[in-house]
Short mmCIF file of C-alpha atoms in Angstrom, two decimals:
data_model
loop_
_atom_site.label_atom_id
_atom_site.label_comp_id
_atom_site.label_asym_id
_atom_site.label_seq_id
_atom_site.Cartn_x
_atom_site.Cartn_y
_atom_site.Cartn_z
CA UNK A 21 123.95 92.14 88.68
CA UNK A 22 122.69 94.37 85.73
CA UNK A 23 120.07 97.05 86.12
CA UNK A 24 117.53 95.62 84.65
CA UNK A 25 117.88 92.33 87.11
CA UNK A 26 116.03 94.63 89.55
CA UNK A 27 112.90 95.13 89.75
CA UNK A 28 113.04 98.45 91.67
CA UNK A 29 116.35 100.51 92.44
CA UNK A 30 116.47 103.54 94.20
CA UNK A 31 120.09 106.28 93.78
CA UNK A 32 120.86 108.45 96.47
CA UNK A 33 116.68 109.21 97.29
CA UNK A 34 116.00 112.45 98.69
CA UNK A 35 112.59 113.76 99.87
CA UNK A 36 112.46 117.32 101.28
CA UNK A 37 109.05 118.82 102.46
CA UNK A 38 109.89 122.33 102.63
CA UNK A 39 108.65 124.12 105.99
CA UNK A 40 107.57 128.19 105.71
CA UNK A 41 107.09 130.76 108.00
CA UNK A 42 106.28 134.64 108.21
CA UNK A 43 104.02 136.75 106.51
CA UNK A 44 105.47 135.76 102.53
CA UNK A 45 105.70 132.44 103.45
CA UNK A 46 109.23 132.30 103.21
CA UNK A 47 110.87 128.77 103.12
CA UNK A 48 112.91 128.19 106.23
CA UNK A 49 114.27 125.12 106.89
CA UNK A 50 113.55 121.64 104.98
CA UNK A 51 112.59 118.27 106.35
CA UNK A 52 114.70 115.28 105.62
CA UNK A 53 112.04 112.86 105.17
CA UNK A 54 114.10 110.82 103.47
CA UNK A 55 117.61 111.65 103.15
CA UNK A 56 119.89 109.61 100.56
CA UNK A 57 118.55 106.42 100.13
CA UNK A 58 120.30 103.79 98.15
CA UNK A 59 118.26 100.11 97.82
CA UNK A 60 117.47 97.72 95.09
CA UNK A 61 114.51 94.89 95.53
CA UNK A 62 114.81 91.65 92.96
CA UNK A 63 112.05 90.49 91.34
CA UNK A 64 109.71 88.13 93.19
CA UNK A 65 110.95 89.47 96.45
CA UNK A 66 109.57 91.23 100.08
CA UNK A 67 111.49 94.04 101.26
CA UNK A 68 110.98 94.50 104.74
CA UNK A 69 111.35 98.14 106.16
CA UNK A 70 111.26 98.91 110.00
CA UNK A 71 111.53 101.97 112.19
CA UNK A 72 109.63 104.01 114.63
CA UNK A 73 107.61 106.35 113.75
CA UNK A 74 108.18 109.32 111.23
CA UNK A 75 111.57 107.56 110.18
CA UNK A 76 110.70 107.82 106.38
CA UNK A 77 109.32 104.69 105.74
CA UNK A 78 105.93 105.97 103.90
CA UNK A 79 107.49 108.74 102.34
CA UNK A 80 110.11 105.94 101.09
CA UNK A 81 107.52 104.13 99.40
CA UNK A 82 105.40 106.85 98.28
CA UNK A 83 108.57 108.74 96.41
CA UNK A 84 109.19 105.56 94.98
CA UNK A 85 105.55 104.97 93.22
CA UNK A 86 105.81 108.92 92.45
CA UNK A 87 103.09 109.79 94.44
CA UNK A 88 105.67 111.94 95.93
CA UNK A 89 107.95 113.92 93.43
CA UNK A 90 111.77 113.22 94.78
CA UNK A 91 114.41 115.86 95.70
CA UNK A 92 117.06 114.49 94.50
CA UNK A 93 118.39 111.05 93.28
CA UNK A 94 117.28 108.36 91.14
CA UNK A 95 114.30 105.70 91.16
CA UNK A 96 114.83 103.20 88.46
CA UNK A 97 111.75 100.95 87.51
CA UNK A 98 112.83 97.48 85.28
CA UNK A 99 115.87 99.10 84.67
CA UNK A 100 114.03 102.31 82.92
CA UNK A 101 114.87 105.65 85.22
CA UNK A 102 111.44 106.90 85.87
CA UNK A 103 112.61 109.80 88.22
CA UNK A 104 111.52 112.46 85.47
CA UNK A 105 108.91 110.60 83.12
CA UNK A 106 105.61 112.08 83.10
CA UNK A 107 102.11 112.44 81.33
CA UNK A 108 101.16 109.58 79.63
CA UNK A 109 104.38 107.52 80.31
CA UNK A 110 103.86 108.03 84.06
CA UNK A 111 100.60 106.78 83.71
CA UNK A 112 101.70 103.69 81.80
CA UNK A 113 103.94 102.64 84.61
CA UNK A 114 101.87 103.64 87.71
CA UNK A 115 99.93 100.56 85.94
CA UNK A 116 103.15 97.87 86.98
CA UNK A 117 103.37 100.03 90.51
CA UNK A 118 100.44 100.06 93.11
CA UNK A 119 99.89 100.56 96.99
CA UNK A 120 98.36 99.46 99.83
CA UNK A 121 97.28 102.36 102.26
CA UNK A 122 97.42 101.81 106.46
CA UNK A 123 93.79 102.98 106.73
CA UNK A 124 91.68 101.07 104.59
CA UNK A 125 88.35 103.18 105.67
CA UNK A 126 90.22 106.59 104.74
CA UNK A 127 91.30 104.85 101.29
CA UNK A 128 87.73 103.48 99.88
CA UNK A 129 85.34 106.41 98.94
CA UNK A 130 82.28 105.52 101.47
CA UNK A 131 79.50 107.19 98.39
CA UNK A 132 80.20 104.26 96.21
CA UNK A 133 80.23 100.07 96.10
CA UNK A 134 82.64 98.47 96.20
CA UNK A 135 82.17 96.85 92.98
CA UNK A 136 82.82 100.54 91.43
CA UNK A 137 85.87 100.93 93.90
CA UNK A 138 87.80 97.83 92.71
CA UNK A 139 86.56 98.89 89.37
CA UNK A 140 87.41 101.88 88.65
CA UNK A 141 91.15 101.33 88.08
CA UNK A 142 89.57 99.22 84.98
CA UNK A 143 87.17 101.74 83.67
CA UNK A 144 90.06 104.50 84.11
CA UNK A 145 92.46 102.71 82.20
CA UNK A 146 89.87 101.62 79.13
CA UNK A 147 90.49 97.99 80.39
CA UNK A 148 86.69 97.00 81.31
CA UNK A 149 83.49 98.62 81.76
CA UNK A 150 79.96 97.38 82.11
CA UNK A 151 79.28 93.46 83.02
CA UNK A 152 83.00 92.62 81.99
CA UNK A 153 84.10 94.61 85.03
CA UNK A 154 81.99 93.50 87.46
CA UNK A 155 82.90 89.44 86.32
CA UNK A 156 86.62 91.11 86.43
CA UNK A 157 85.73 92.69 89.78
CA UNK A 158 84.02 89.61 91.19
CA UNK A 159 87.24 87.53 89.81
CA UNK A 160 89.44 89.50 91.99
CA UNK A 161 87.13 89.72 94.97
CA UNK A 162 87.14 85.66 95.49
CA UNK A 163 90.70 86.12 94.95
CA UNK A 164 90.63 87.94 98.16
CA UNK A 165 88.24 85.60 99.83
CA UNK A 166 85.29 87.93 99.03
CA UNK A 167 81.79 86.66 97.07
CA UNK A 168 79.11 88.27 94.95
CA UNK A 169 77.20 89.31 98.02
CA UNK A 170 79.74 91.69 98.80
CA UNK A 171 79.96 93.68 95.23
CA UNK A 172 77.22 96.15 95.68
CA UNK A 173 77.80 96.57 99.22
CA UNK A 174 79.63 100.23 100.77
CA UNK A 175 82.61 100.52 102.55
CA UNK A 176 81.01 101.04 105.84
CA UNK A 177 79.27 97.86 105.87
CA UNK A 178 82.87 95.36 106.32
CA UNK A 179 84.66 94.45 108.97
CA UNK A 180 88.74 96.15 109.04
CA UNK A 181 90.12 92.89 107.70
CA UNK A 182 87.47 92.82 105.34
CA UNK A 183 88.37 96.55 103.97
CA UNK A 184 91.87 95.43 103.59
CA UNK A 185 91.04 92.49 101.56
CA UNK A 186 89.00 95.06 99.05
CA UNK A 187 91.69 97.13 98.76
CA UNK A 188 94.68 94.51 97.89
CA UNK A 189 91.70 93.56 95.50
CA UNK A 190 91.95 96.82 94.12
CA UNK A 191 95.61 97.09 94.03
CA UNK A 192 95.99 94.21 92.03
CA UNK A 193 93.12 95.32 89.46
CA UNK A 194 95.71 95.94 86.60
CA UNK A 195 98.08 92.87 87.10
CA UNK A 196 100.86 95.32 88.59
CA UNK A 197 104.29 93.89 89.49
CA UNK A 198 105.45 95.95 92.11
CA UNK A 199 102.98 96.74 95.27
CA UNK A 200 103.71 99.03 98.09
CA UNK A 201 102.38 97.50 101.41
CA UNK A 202 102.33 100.58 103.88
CA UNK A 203 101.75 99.15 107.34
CA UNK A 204 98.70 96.73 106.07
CA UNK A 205 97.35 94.59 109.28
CA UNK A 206 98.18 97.67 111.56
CA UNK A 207 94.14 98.28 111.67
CA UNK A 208 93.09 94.74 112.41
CA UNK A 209 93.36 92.48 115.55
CA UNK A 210 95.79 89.49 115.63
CA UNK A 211 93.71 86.68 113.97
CA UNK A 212 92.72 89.00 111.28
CA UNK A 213 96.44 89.90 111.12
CA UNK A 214 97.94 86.34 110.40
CA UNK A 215 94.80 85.57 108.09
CA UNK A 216 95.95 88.66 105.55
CA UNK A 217 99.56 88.13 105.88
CA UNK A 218 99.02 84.22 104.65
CA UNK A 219 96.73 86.01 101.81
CA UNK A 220 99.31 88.27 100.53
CA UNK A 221 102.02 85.49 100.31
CA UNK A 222 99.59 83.02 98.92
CA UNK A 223 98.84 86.33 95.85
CA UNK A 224 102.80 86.90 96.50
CA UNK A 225 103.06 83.18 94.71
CA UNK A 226 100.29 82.88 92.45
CA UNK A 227 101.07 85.88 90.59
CA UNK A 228 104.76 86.83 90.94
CA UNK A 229 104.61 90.12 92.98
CA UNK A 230 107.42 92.26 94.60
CA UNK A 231 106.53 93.60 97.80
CA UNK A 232 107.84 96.58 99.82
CA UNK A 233 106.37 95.67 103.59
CA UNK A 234 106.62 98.76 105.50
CA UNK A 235 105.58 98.17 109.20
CA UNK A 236 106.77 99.01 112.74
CA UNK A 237 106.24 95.07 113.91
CA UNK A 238 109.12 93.72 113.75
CA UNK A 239 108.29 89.91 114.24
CA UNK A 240 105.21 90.50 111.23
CA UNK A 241 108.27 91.97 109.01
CA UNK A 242 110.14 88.47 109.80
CA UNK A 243 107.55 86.77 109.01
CA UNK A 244 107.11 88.30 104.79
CA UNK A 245 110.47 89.53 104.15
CA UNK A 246 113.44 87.96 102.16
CA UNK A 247 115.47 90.90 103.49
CA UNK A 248 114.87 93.54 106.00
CA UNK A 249 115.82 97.50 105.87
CA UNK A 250 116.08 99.63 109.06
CA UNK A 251 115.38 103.12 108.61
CA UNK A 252 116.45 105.97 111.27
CA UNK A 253 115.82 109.45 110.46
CA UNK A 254 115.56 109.29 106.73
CA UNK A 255 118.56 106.43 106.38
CA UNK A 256 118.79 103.74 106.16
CA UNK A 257 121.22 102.30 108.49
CA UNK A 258 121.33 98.36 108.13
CA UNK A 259 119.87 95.78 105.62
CA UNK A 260 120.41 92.89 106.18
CA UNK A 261 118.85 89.40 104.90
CA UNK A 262 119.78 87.39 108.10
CA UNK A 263 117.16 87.31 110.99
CA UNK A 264 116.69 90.33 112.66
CA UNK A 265 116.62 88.94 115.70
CA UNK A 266 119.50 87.35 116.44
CA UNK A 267 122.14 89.37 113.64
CA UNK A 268 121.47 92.45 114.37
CA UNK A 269 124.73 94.51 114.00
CA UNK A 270 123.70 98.48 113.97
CA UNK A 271 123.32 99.93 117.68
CA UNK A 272 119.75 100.97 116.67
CA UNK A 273 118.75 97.75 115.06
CA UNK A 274 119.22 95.83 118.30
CA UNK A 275 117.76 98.59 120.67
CA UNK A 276 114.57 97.81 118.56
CA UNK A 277 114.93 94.17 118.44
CA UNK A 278 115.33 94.24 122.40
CA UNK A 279 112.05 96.43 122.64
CA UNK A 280 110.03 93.52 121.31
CA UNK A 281 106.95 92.51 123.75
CA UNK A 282 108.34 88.75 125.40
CA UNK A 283 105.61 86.92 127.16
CA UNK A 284 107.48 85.40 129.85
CA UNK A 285 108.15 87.67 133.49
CA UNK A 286 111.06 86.41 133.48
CA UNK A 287 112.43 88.71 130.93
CA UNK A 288 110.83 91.89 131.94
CA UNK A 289 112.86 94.60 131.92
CA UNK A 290 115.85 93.61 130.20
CA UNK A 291 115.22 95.64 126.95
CA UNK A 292 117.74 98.26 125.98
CA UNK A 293 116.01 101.51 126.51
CA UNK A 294 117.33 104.42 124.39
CA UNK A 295 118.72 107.65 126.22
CA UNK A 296 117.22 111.17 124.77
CA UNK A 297 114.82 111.99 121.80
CA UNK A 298 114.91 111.61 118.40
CA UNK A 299 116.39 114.30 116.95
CA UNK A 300 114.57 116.38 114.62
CA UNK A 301 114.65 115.57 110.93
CA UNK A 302 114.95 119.56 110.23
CA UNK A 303 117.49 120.06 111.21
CA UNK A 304 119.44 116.45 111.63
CA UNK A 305 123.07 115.85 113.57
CA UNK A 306 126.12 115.71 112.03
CA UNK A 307 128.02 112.30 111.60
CA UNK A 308 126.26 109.20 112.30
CA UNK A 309 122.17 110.47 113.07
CA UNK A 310 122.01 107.77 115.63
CA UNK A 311 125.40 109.17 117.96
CA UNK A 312 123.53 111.38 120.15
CA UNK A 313 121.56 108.01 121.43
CA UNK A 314 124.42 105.46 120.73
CA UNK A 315 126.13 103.90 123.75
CA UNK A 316 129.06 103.45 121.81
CA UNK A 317 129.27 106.75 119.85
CA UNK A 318 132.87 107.55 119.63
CA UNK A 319 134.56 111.13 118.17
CA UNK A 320 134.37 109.90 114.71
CA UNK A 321 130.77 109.42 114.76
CA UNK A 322 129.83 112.71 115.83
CA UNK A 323 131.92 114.35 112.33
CA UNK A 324 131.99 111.49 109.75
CA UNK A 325 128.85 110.22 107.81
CA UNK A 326 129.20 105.75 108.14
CA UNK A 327 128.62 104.41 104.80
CA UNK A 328 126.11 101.71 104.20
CA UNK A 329 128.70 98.98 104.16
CA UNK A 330 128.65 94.99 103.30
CA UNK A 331 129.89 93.26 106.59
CA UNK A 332 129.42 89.65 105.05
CA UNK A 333 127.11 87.97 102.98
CA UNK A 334 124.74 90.78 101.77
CA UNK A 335 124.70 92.66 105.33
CA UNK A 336 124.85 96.07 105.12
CA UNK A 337 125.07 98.28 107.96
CA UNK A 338 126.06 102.10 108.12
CA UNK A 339 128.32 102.21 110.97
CA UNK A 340 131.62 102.95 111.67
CA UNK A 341 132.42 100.17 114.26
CA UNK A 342 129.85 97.64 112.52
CA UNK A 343 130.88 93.80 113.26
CA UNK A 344 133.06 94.71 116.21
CA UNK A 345 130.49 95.75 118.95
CA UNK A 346 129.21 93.46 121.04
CA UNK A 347 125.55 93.75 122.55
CA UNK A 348 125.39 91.08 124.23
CA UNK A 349 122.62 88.97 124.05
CA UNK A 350 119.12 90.42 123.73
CA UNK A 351 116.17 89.10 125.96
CA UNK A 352 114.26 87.68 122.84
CA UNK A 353 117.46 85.69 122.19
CA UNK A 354 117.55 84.11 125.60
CA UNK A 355 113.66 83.70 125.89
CA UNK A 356 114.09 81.62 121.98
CA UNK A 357 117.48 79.74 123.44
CA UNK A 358 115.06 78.97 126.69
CA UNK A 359 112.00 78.04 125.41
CA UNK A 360 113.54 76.10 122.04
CA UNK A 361 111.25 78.30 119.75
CA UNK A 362 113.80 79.48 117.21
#
């Protein structure tokens, strides 16, 4: 495919927070947020990308709307490289690029409506002020499944699946094609869960947008996603558009599929439980970053670096002995096989 037949592209991705120390406030060490990170996303698509906590995901998809200036690398934006633009030409972009925060509260400024919340991206951008933003405002509201009784309301005053809806409202304010999704239902309960993940495919549809889904539920991230990216420690170390659940072909990937909840006794205990801690992104391990946790770390994975390698049909996976391990089945395999739900 050509460049400009993705939507988004990302080049060897680095994010470094730098960490000081000592009375200048010298820079000693660096964390690798995100470490070399090389992913495209098609148009009309959902990325899906898992891990546990502090993995990179955010960061990811923060670098990748700017938010975050990168380290190193590329991001490449309808085949345009936007790592360096800036000023006006950023601002022209960040119109085609928009997010979705975890918190919704921490996100909407509780001193003002939320008809000047969705709004403002409208009045900022010389789009709409006055009674043409608030019938633009109250267009994208019902949208959401909001009405006119809501627009002069404040933040404070909705429910959290309520607050989410406002601010996908928002994010899709100036038509954008791209929109970050950073853990969205992660605040709400279950049936508040399943009733904004059916919203955001329904928008998904009706107006052509690309999603990044970053979450830590694995069977939510099944659900939205055409293809699926696990991240450990800044990598990414499988992506895969096959089900999670039952290809999984990175160690790590299937040590997280077998930690999925099952509601059935009879498959208690049988997840694979990881051996040590995650080892610290400042200073990470040579080799493979999974080996010191990997039940089948060998010598070569503690000195060479596994590419992110095509196994088959699209599957990539960044280790050495990728497509010749075998795990075994997991417990959420044998559960679907028993119960006949997959």
């Amino acid at each position: 495919m050509t460049e400009s037949e993705y939507l988004v592209e990302t080049r060897g991705l680095k994010k470094y927070f730098p960490l000081t120390g000592g009375v200048f406030r010298k820079v000693i060490g660096k964390v690798h947020a995100v470490d070399g990170v090389d992913l495209h996303i098609r148009r009309g698509e959902t990325l899906g990308v898992v891990g546990e906590s502090g993995c990179g995901k955010t960061t990811l998809g923060r670098t990748i709307l700017r938010l975050l200036e990168p380290t190193e690398g590329e991001i490449w934006f309808d085949g345009k490289n936007i790592t360096d633009v800036k000023g006006k030409d950023l601002r022209h972009i960040r119109r085609q690029m928009q997010i979705v925060f975890q918190d919704p509260m921490a996100s909407l400024n509780p001193r003002i409506t939320i008809k000047n919340s969705v709004g403002e991206p409208l009045v900022v951008n010389g789009i709409a002020r006055g009674p043409k933003m608030r019938k633009m405002v109250l267009e994208l509201l019902e949208k959401v499944g909001l009405t006119e009784d809501h627009l002069n309301r404040f933040p404070h005053e909705f429910s959290g699946g309520q607050r989410q809806r406002i601010c996908i409202a928002r994010a899709l304010a100036l038509n954008p094609e791209f929109v970050v999704m950073d853990e969205p239902t992660s605040s709400t309960d279950v049936s508040v869960q399943a009733q904004t993940l059916n919203l955001m495919k329904d928008l998904q549809d009706e107006l052509n947008l690309t999603y990044m889904f970053i979450s830590h539920d694995l069977s939510v991230v099944k659900h939205m996603s055409d293809r699926i990216a696990v991240m450990y420690l800044g990598k990414i170390v499988e992506l895969t558009p096959h089900d999670i659940f039952r290809y999984a072909q990175h160690p790590y990937t299937f040590a997280l599929v077998s930690a999925v909840p099952i509601p059935d006794p009879r498959f208690a205990g049988k997840a694979q439980i990881l051996s040590g801690e995650v080892p610290s992104p400042i200073n990470p391990p040579p080799g493979c970053r999974f080996n010191p946790r990997c039940i089948f770390a060998q010598e070569v994975c503690k000195t060479q670096e596994p590419e992110l390698r095509d196994v088959g049909d699209g599957h990539l996976v960044a280790c050495h002995f990728a497509g010749t391990l075998d795990f075994g089945k997991s417990a959420q395999q044998e559960y679907a096989e028993a119960t006949g739900s997959m």
